[in-house]
């Protein structure tokens, strides 16, 4: 609540040791393996794993309603370490519903890779580590994989009207995958 001419305590706080968020309206969600059917290549390994296993958790501050033009959302995602077959645990990945909306990601804890795909179908990847900063342009599919043995946490800030389109990535598929080969993360087509 804003009280005229007073010095107030801010509504939200970040624990700078781990970027955990606290405040009045933090949305928390989690994705379990069973909700990620179809995104990992090795379906046999997928079926053999516990569908209740949590793959990632998300915290989001939404100071304005989703869809509001001009607002900003702020959050973080923690991806557990692990693999389905030889493919690293990762987020579903999405495009923004309003295609031209961009986003920032930054690494907080752990080791990861941000995988991107632009409108022309060009794919590339960037290393994520504590302190890495990533500008994700509009019209770019983005997904993050945890390539380490510990949880990977990254921050995100994006426009409140960006929205999420999860279908787009399935239409033509995310043409690259991040797998472990001889102990190293590699990108394969
Ligand atoms: C939102 C932002 C993140 C992701 C989160 C989960 O624009 O990029 O908060 O929603 O990392 O990923 P996904 O692909 O399942 O939404
Ligand atoms: Zn996004």
XYZ file of N, CA and C and ligand atoms in Angstrom:
584
model
N 0.838 -1.189 0.000
C 0.000 0.000 0.000
C 0.888 1.260 0.000
N 0.547 2.209 -0.832
C 1.332 3.453 -0.885
C 0.690 4.491 0.027
N 1.472 4.950 1.026
C 0.966 6.005 1.910
C 1.738 7.282 1.595
N 1.022 8.319 1.240
C 1.598 9.581 0.801
C 2.641 10.126 1.791
N 3.802 10.544 1.251
C 4.850 11.182 2.048
C 5.344 10.348 3.237
N 5.525 9.060 3.041
C 6.129 8.237 4.099
C 7.271 7.435 3.489
N 8.220 7.059 4.315
C 9.294 6.159 3.867
C 8.885 4.766 4.299
N 8.663 3.910 3.327
C 8.073 2.610 3.634
C 9.047 1.463 3.397
N 8.700 0.319 3.928
C 9.457 -0.900 3.666
C 9.014 -1.419 2.289
N 9.954 -1.824 1.431
C 9.541 -2.298 0.109
C 8.700 -3.572 0.201
N 7.890 -3.744 -0.792
C 6.972 -4.879 -0.789
C 7.695 -6.217 -1.030
N 8.778 -6.146 -1.782
C 9.469 -7.391 -2.145
C 10.919 -7.338 -1.707
N 11.470 -8.531 -1.438
C 12.881 -8.610 -1.080
C 13.541 -9.776 -1.811
N 14.839 -9.608 -2.052
C 15.639 -10.689 -2.628
C 16.676 -11.082 -1.590
N 16.762 -12.346 -1.261
C 17.841 -12.843 -0.409
C 19.069 -12.937 -1.312
N 20.033 -12.024 -1.097
C 21.148 -11.954 -2.043
C 22.074 -13.164 -1.988
N 21.916 -14.030 -0.986
C 22.772 -15.217 -0.966
C 22.282 -16.258 -1.965
N 20.985 -16.236 -2.277
C 20.478 -17.245 -3.228
C 19.389 -16.707 -4.160
N 19.157 -15.398 -4.100
C 18.152 -14.736 -4.938
C 16.737 -15.271 -4.702
N 16.512 -15.865 -3.526
C 15.151 -16.265 -3.175
C 14.315 -15.007 -2.977
N 13.068 -15.045 -3.411
C 12.198 -13.866 -3.348
C 11.220 -13.992 -2.211
N 10.911 -12.850 -1.572
C 9.843 -12.850 -0.585
C 9.042 -11.569 -0.740
N 7.805 -11.627 -0.321
C 6.923 -10.475 -0.459
C 5.479 -10.919 -0.518
N 4.637 -9.971 -0.881
C 3.205 -10.208 -0.706
C 2.565 -11.142 -1.732
N 3.071 -11.162 -2.948
C 2.345 -11.968 -3.944
C 3.305 -12.734 -4.841
N 4.074 -13.606 -4.227
C 5.027 -14.411 -4.997
C 4.310 -15.684 -5.450
N 4.305 -15.913 -6.739
C 3.701 -17.154 -7.241
C 4.775 -18.226 -7.291
N 4.426 -19.399 -6.791
C 5.381 -20.502 -6.783
C 4.768 -21.660 -7.559
N 5.542 -22.249 -8.449
C 5.014 -23.413 -9.164
C 6.130 -24.428 -9.357
N 5.752 -25.649 -9.642
C 6.777 -26.640 -9.935
C 6.359 -27.537 -11.083
N 7.350 -28.027 -11.803
C 7.098 -28.964 -12.902
C 7.674 -30.309 -12.511
N 6.793 -31.312 -12.576
C 7.236 -32.674 -12.307
C 7.502 -33.384 -13.625
N 8.273 -34.445 -13.546
C 8.676 -35.130 -14.782
C 7.461 -35.502 -15.638
N 6.404 -36.003 -14.990
C 5.213 -36.441 -15.721
C 4.567 -35.333 -16.547
N 4.825 -34.073 -16.172
C 4.240 -32.942 -16.913
C 5.112 -32.549 -18.110
N 6.228 -33.230 -18.261
C 7.157 -32.861 -19.338
C 7.216 -33.936 -20.419
N 6.148 -34.688 -20.515
C 6.100 -35.768 -21.513
C 6.279 -35.181 -22.916
N 7.103 -35.827 -23.693
C 7.267 -35.400 -25.089
C 8.447 -34.470 -25.316
N 9.043 -33.963 -24.235
C 10.146 -33.033 -24.507
C 11.518 -33.717 -24.475
N 11.593 -34.881 -23.829
C 12.884 -35.585 -23.821
C 12.902 -36.651 -24.917
N 14.076 -36.837 -25.495
C 14.219 -37.712 -26.651
C 14.022 -39.186 -26.297
N 14.597 -39.609 -25.177
C 14.628 -41.032 -24.819
C 13.347 -41.402 -24.046
N 12.314 -41.768 -24.777
C 11.016 -42.022 -24.145
C 11.013 -43.256 -23.249
N 11.858 -44.220 -23.601
C 11.935 -45.440 -22.794
C 12.476 -45.121 -21.396
N 13.555 -44.342 -21.356
C 14.113 -43.926 -20.059
C 13.105 -43.065 -19.304
N 12.423 -42.190 -20.034
C 11.412 -41.302 -19.431
C 10.354 -42.130 -18.714
N 9.836 -43.143 -19.404
C 8.763 -43.973 -18.830
C 9.221 -44.747 -17.603
N 10.518 -45.041 -17.528
C 11.039 -45.829 -16.406
C 11.275 -44.970 -15.158
N 11.165 -43.654 -15.305
C 11.464 -42.759 -14.167
C 10.196 -42.372 -13.417
N 10.390 -41.867 -12.184
C 9.263 -41.464 -11.328
C 8.610 -40.190 -11.876
N 7.351 -40.269 -12.327
C 6.708 -39.079 -12.895
C 6.466 -37.966 -11.868
N 6.549 -38.326 -10.570
C 6.323 -37.327 -9.514
C 7.583 -36.536 -9.173
N 8.696 -36.953 -9.733
C 9.963 -36.276 -9.452
C 9.898 -34.807 -9.912
N 10.275 -33.888 -9.009
C 10.259 -32.462 -9.375
C 11.483 -32.159 -10.244
N 11.259 -31.580 -11.418
C 12.368 -31.231 -12.320
C 12.758 -29.766 -12.138
N 11.767 -28.858 -12.044
C 12.127 -27.464 -11.735
C 11.034 -26.739 -10.983
N 11.485 -25.706 -10.262
C 10.594 -24.854 -9.471
C 10.747 -23.415 -9.944
N 9.639 -22.683 -9.928
C 9.654 -21.292 -10.402
C 9.025 -20.390 -9.339
N 9.647 -19.237 -9.112
C 9.091 -18.177 -8.251
C 8.902 -16.952 -9.130
N 7.755 -16.315 -9.066
C 7.523 -15.126 -9.902
C 6.821 -14.026 -9.105
N 7.302 -12.810 -9.255
C 6.604 -11.637 -8.722
C 5.807 -11.027 -9.866
N 4.511 -10.930 -9.672
C 3.636 -10.327 -10.680
C 2.960 -9.103 -10.056
N 3.613 -7.943 -10.103
C 3.029 -6.756 -9.464
C 1.798 -6.247 -10.200
N 1.668 -6.638 -11.478
C 0.484 -6.266 -12.260
C -0.099 -7.552 -12.827
N -1.311 -7.449 -13.345
C -1.961 -8.639 -13.895
C -1.260 -9.104 -15.159
N -1.209 -10.410 -15.353
C -0.633 -10.970 -16.576
C -1.365 -10.363 -17.776
N -0.606 -9.922 -18.758
C -1.225 -9.325 -19.941
C -1.185 -7.810 -19.937
N -0.801 -7.218 -18.793
C -0.731 -5.753 -18.708
C 0.419 -5.229 -19.564
N 0.123 -4.287 -20.431
C 1.174 -3.708 -21.266
C 2.001 -2.738 -20.425
N 3.315 -2.837 -20.521
C 4.187 -1.885 -19.838
C 4.704 -2.344 -18.487
N 4.135 -3.408 -17.923
C 4.620 -3.918 -16.639
C 5.765 -4.893 -16.819
N 6.350 -5.292 -15.685
C 7.459 -6.245 -15.717
C 7.231 -7.348 -14.696
N 7.573 -8.551 -15.068
C 7.585 -9.674 -14.125
C 9.039 -10.009 -13.801
N 9.230 -10.598 -12.617
C 10.581 -10.871 -12.130
C 10.536 -12.220 -11.425
N 11.454 -13.103 -11.752
C 11.378 -14.413 -11.118
C 12.673 -15.182 -11.174
N 12.584 -16.414 -10.749
C 13.734 -17.307 -10.863
C 13.258 -18.741 -11.032
N 14.143 -19.557 -11.578
C 13.840 -20.970 -11.829
C 14.981 -21.805 -11.285
N 14.638 -22.888 -10.584
C 15.661 -23.808 -10.085
C 15.446 -25.163 -10.741
N 16.426 -25.584 -11.531
C 16.331 -26.892 -12.212
C 17.195 -27.887 -11.440
N 16.607 -29.027 -11.108
C 17.341 -30.060 -10.371
C 18.400 -30.678 -11.286
N 19.435 -31.257 -10.681
C 20.407 -31.971 -11.517
C 19.837 -33.327 -11.924
N 20.174 -33.786 -13.095
C 19.721 -35.109 -13.515
C 19.558 -35.185 -15.013
N 19.264 -36.404 -15.483
C 19.118 -36.625 -16.921
C 17.993 -37.612 -17.190
N 17.445 -37.531 -18.383
C 16.544 -38.564 -18.894
C 17.363 -39.248 -19.979
N 17.772 -40.487 -19.732
C 18.750 -41.107 -20.637
C 20.034 -40.305 -20.515
N 20.527 -39.781 -21.644
C 21.742 -38.951 -21.557
C 21.444 -37.472 -21.776
N 20.153 -37.106 -21.714
C 19.753 -35.708 -21.946
C 19.498 -35.003 -20.610
N 20.125 -33.838 -20.449
C 20.039 -33.114 -19.172
C 18.625 -32.602 -18.890
N 18.276 -32.579 -17.602
C 16.996 -31.971 -17.191
C 16.965 -30.529 -17.704
N 15.787 -30.119 -18.166
C 15.665 -28.774 -18.754
C 14.240 -28.264 -18.600
N 14.072 -26.973 -18.879
C 12.726 -26.398 -18.872
C 12.016 -26.801 -20.173
N 10.692 -26.640 -20.188
C 9.958 -26.956 -21.414
C 10.449 -26.124 -22.580
N 10.667 -24.840 -22.298
C 11.077 -23.913 -23.350
C 9.848 -23.295 -24.001
N 9.972 -22.043 -24.389
C 8.817 -21.350 -24.981
C 9.240 -20.162 -25.831
N 8.262 -19.702 -26.576
C 8.312 -18.422 -27.284
C 7.394 -17.512 -26.500
N 7.524 -16.206 -26.663
C 6.533 -15.338 -26.033
C 5.332 -15.195 -26.969
N 4.168 -15.184 -26.332
C 2.908 -15.093 -27.080
C 2.916 -13.831 -27.964
N 3.332 -12.709 -27.372
C 3.588 -11.504 -28.169
C 5.049 -11.617 -28.587
N 5.225 -11.968 -29.852
C 6.531 -12.434 -30.327
C 7.700 -11.499 -30.110
N 7.464 -10.187 -30.166
C 8.610 -9.275 -30.100
C 9.084 -8.991 -28.675
N 8.476 -9.600 -27.676
C 8.865 -9.323 -26.292
C 10.172 -10.047 -25.926
N 11.120 -9.270 -25.396
C 12.432 -9.809 -25.036
C 12.464 -10.177 -23.548
N 13.576 -10.670 -23.079
C 13.685 -11.103 -21.681
C 15.155 -11.145 -21.277
N 15.431 -10.918 -19.988
C 16.779 -11.151 -19.451
C 16.768 -12.421 -18.604
N 17.815 -13.210 -18.736
C 18.093 -14.320 -17.830
C 19.467 -14.045 -17.228
N 19.697 -14.531 -16.014
C 21.051 -14.485 -15.451
C 21.274 -15.695 -14.555
N 22.523 -16.156 -14.570
C 22.879 -17.310 -13.752
C 23.058 -16.896 -12.298
N 22.583 -17.743 -11.374
C 22.691 -17.454 -9.932
C 23.515 -18.536 -9.223
N 23.106 -19.774 -9.388
C 23.777 -20.903 -8.728
C 23.885 -22.031 -9.756
N 25.008 -22.723 -9.776
C 25.135 -23.917 -10.609
C 25.560 -23.632 -12.042
N 25.564 -24.681 -12.838
C 26.074 -24.623 -14.210
C 24.989 -25.050 -15.185
N 24.767 -24.238 -16.199
C 23.720 -24.590 -17.159
C 24.045 -24.131 -18.556
N 23.100 -24.356 -19.443
C 23.218 -23.898 -20.824
C 21.859 -23.358 -21.255
N 21.885 -22.161 -21.830
C 20.680 -21.560 -22.406
C 20.687 -21.889 -23.897
N 19.625 -22.559 -24.325
C 19.531 -22.974 -25.729
C 18.490 -22.084 -26.405
N 18.833 -21.508 -27.531
C 17.935 -20.571 -28.209
C 17.742 -20.958 -29.663
N 16.599 -20.520 -30.189
C 16.316 -20.759 -31.613
C 15.573 -19.540 -32.148
N 16.068 -18.965 -33.228
C 15.415 -17.771 -33.754
C 14.395 -18.126 -34.842
N 13.799 -17.083 -35.415
C 12.734 -17.282 -36.404
C 13.194 -18.019 -37.651
N 14.469 -17.851 -37.970
C 15.005 -18.499 -39.174
C 15.368 -19.964 -38.907
N 15.184 -20.386 -37.645
C 15.504 -21.776 -37.315
C 16.949 -21.956 -36.887
N 17.675 -20.839 -36.769
C 19.073 -20.928 -36.315
C 19.087 -21.199 -34.812
N 19.886 -22.156 -34.394
C 19.964 -22.475 -32.969
C 21.378 -22.210 -32.448
N 21.474 -21.815 -31.174
C 22.774 -21.600 -30.559
C 22.606 -21.764 -29.048
N 23.720 -21.789 -28.348
C 23.654 -22.002 -26.895
C 24.689 -21.143 -26.196
N 24.373 -20.781 -24.946
C 25.305 -19.999 -24.141
C 25.476 -20.667 -22.788
N 26.697 -20.623 -22.245
C 26.939 -21.171 -20.906
C 26.266 -20.293 -19.866
N 25.702 -20.926 -18.837
C 25.124 -20.190 -17.704
C 25.891 -20.562 -16.456
N 26.266 -19.550 -15.678
C 27.028 -19.774 -14.441
C 26.735 -18.592 -13.533
N 27.089 -18.641 -12.243
C 26.779 -17.511 -11.361
C 27.361 -16.220 -11.928
N 26.497 -15.283 -12.254
C 26.950 -14.012 -12.806
C 26.804 -13.887 -14.312
N 26.485 -14.974 -15.011
C 26.302 -14.848 -16.468
C 25.004 -14.096 -16.739
N 25.008 -13.272 -17.783
C 23.821 -12.470 -18.104
C 23.465 -12.687 -19.567
N 22.171 -12.887 -19.824
C 21.742 -13.295 -21.164
C 20.563 -12.445 -21.623
N 20.728 -11.766 -22.730
C 19.613 -11.018 -23.326
C 18.949 -11.914 -24.366
N 17.670 -12.189 -24.151
C 16.937 -13.054 -25.078
C 16.053 -12.155 -25.937
N 16.394 -12.053 -27.172
C 15.665 -11.187 -28.093
C 14.250 -11.728 -28.325
N 13.359 -10.878 -28.828
C 12.025 -11.345 -29.195
C 12.108 -12.422 -30.277
N 11.038 -13.099 -30.488
C 10.928 -14.141 -31.529
C 11.973 -15.238 -31.363
N 12.426 -15.441 -30.128
C 13.465 -16.455 -29.889
C 12.958 -17.492 -28.896
N 12.949 -18.747 -29.308
C 12.584 -19.820 -28.382
C 13.711 -19.965 -27.374
N 13.375 -20.069 -26.078
C 14.427 -20.195 -25.071
C 14.116 -21.324 -24.091
N 15.174 -22.030 -23.769
C 15.082 -23.190 -22.879
C 16.407 -23.301 -22.143
N 16.365 -23.785 -20.882
C 17.601 -23.904 -20.100
C 17.770 -25.338 -19.623
N 19.001 -25.840 -19.720
C 19.327 -27.180 -19.218
C 20.337 -27.056 -18.081
N 20.197 -27.918 -17.079
C 21.171 -27.982 -15.984
C 22.221 -29.028 -16.340
N 23.466 -28.594 -16.539
C 24.506 -29.550 -16.949
C 25.405 -29.948 -15.773
N 25.064 -29.477 -14.561
C 25.921 -29.765 -13.404
C 25.364 -30.863 -12.516
N 26.061 -31.101 -11.394
C 25.619 -32.121 -10.430
C 24.860 -31.510 -9.266
N 24.639 -30.198 -9.318
C 23.923 -29.488 -8.251
C 22.777 -28.712 -8.899
N 21.813 -28.226 -8.095
C 20.732 -27.442 -8.700
C 21.275 -26.227 -9.460
N 20.587 -25.870 -10.519
C 20.909 -24.666 -11.289
C 19.802 -23.657 -11.031
N 20.176 -22.464 -10.591
C 19.169 -21.421 -10.395
C 19.507 -20.242 -11.291
N 18.495 -19.750 -12.011
C 18.709 -18.556 -12.827
C 17.556 -17.588 -12.627
N 17.850 -16.295 -12.786
C 16.839 -15.258 -12.649
C 16.272 -14.896 -14.009
N 15.113 -14.240 -13.995
C 14.482 -13.818 -15.247
C 13.691 -12.542 -15.011
N 13.661 -11.676 -16.022
C 12.826 -10.475 -15.978
C 12.244 -10.269 -17.367
N 10.907 -10.144 -17.450
C 10.263 -10.096 -18.763
C 8.981 -9.259 -18.710
N 8.516 -8.767 -19.845
C 7.325 -7.909 -19.877
C 6.070 -8.679 -19.455
N 5.211 -7.990 -18.708
C 4.034 -8.672 -18.159
C 2.993 -9.037 -19.213
N 3.165 -8.531 -20.431
C 2.236 -8.946 -21.489
C 2.879 -9.939 -22.459
N 4.089 -10.426 -22.135
C 4.789 -11.312 -23.078
C 4.001 -12.607 -23.318
N 3.516 -13.213 -22.250
C 2.793 -14.469 -22.393
C 3.742 -15.602 -22.783
N 3.225 -16.819 -22.779
C 4.045 -17.993 -23.113
C 3.366 -18.818 -24.180
N 4.127 -19.164 -25.186
C 3.615 -20.053 -26.223
C 4.478 -21.313 -26.200
N 3.850 -22.393 -25.730
C 4.597 -23.654 -25.629
C 4.397 -24.532 -26.858
N 3.408 -24.174 -27.696
C 3.122 -25.011 -28.870
C 4.173 -24.811 -29.954
N 4.594 -23.554 -30.082
C 5.539 -23.208 -31.145
C 6.751 -24.111 -31.191
N 7.215 -24.521 -30.009
C 8.438 -25.322 -29.996
C 8.186 -26.734 -30.495
N 6.914 -27.136 -30.478
C 6.629 -28.492 -30.943
C 6.388 -28.540 -32.447
N 5.887 -27.400 -33.008
C 5.563 -27.383 -34.436
C 6.708 -27.923 -35.279
N 7.844 -27.256 -35.147
C 9.001 -27.726 -35.915
C 9.990 -28.447 -35.004
N 9.683 -28.470 -33.721
C 10.593 -29.099 -32.769
C 11.747 -28.176 -32.446
N 12.349 -28.455 -31.329
C 13.564 -27.729 -30.951
C 14.656 -28.555 -31.589
N 15.250 -28.065 -32.647
C 16.066 -28.949 -33.484
C 17.396 -29.397 -32.862
N 17.726 -28.839 -31.683
C 18.954 -29.323 -31.040
C 18.657 -29.882 -29.651
N 19.518 -30.748 -29.190
C 19.400 -31.329 -27.852
C 20.739 -31.245 -27.149
N 20.667 -31.174 -25.820
C 21.892 -31.084 -25.041
C 22.061 -32.401 -24.292
N 23.057 -33.160 -24.679
C 23.261 -34.465 -24.061
C 24.661 -34.567 -23.454
N 24.827 -35.593 -22.638
C 26.158 -35.843 -22.085
C 26.811 -36.933 -22.905
N 28.015 -36.635 -23.400
C 28.759 -37.607 -24.195
C 30.165 -37.674 -23.632
N 30.585 -38.837 -23.264
C 31.908 -39.041 -22.655
C 32.175 -38.020 -21.541
N 31.140 -37.801 -20.706
C 31.283 -36.939 -19.535
C 31.182 -35.446 -19.803
N 30.984 -35.056 -21.063
C 30.926 -33.631 -21.411
C 29.570 -33.286 -22.020
N 29.046 -32.066 -21.738
C 27.814 -31.667 -22.408
C 28.084 -31.316 -23.878
N 27.305 -31.866 -24.772
C 27.458 -31.534 -26.194
C 26.091 -31.282 -26.805
N 26.094 -30.478 -27.863
C 24.860 -30.178 -28.591
C 24.783 -31.094 -29.792
N 23.626 -31.719 -29.960
C 23.466 -32.549 -31.155
C 22.210 -32.092 -31.909
N 22.216 -32.264 -33.198
C 21.045 -31.916 -34.033
C 20.006 -33.016 -33.874
C 9.141 -16.606 -18.298
C 10.518 -17.070 -17.980
C 10.665 -18.170 -16.925
C 10.153 -19.551 -17.390
C 10.639 -20.661 -16.461
C 10.104 -22.044 -16.824
O 9.089 -15.847 -19.486
O 11.172 -17.413 -19.172
O 10.056 -17.816 -15.725
O 8.756 -19.560 -17.487
O 12.019 -20.710 -16.502
O 10.364 -22.343 -18.166
P 9.173 -22.782 -19.123
O 9.775 -22.882 -20.479
O 8.644 -24.079 -18.611
O 8.140 -21.682 -19.023
Zn 10.386 -16.322 -21.578
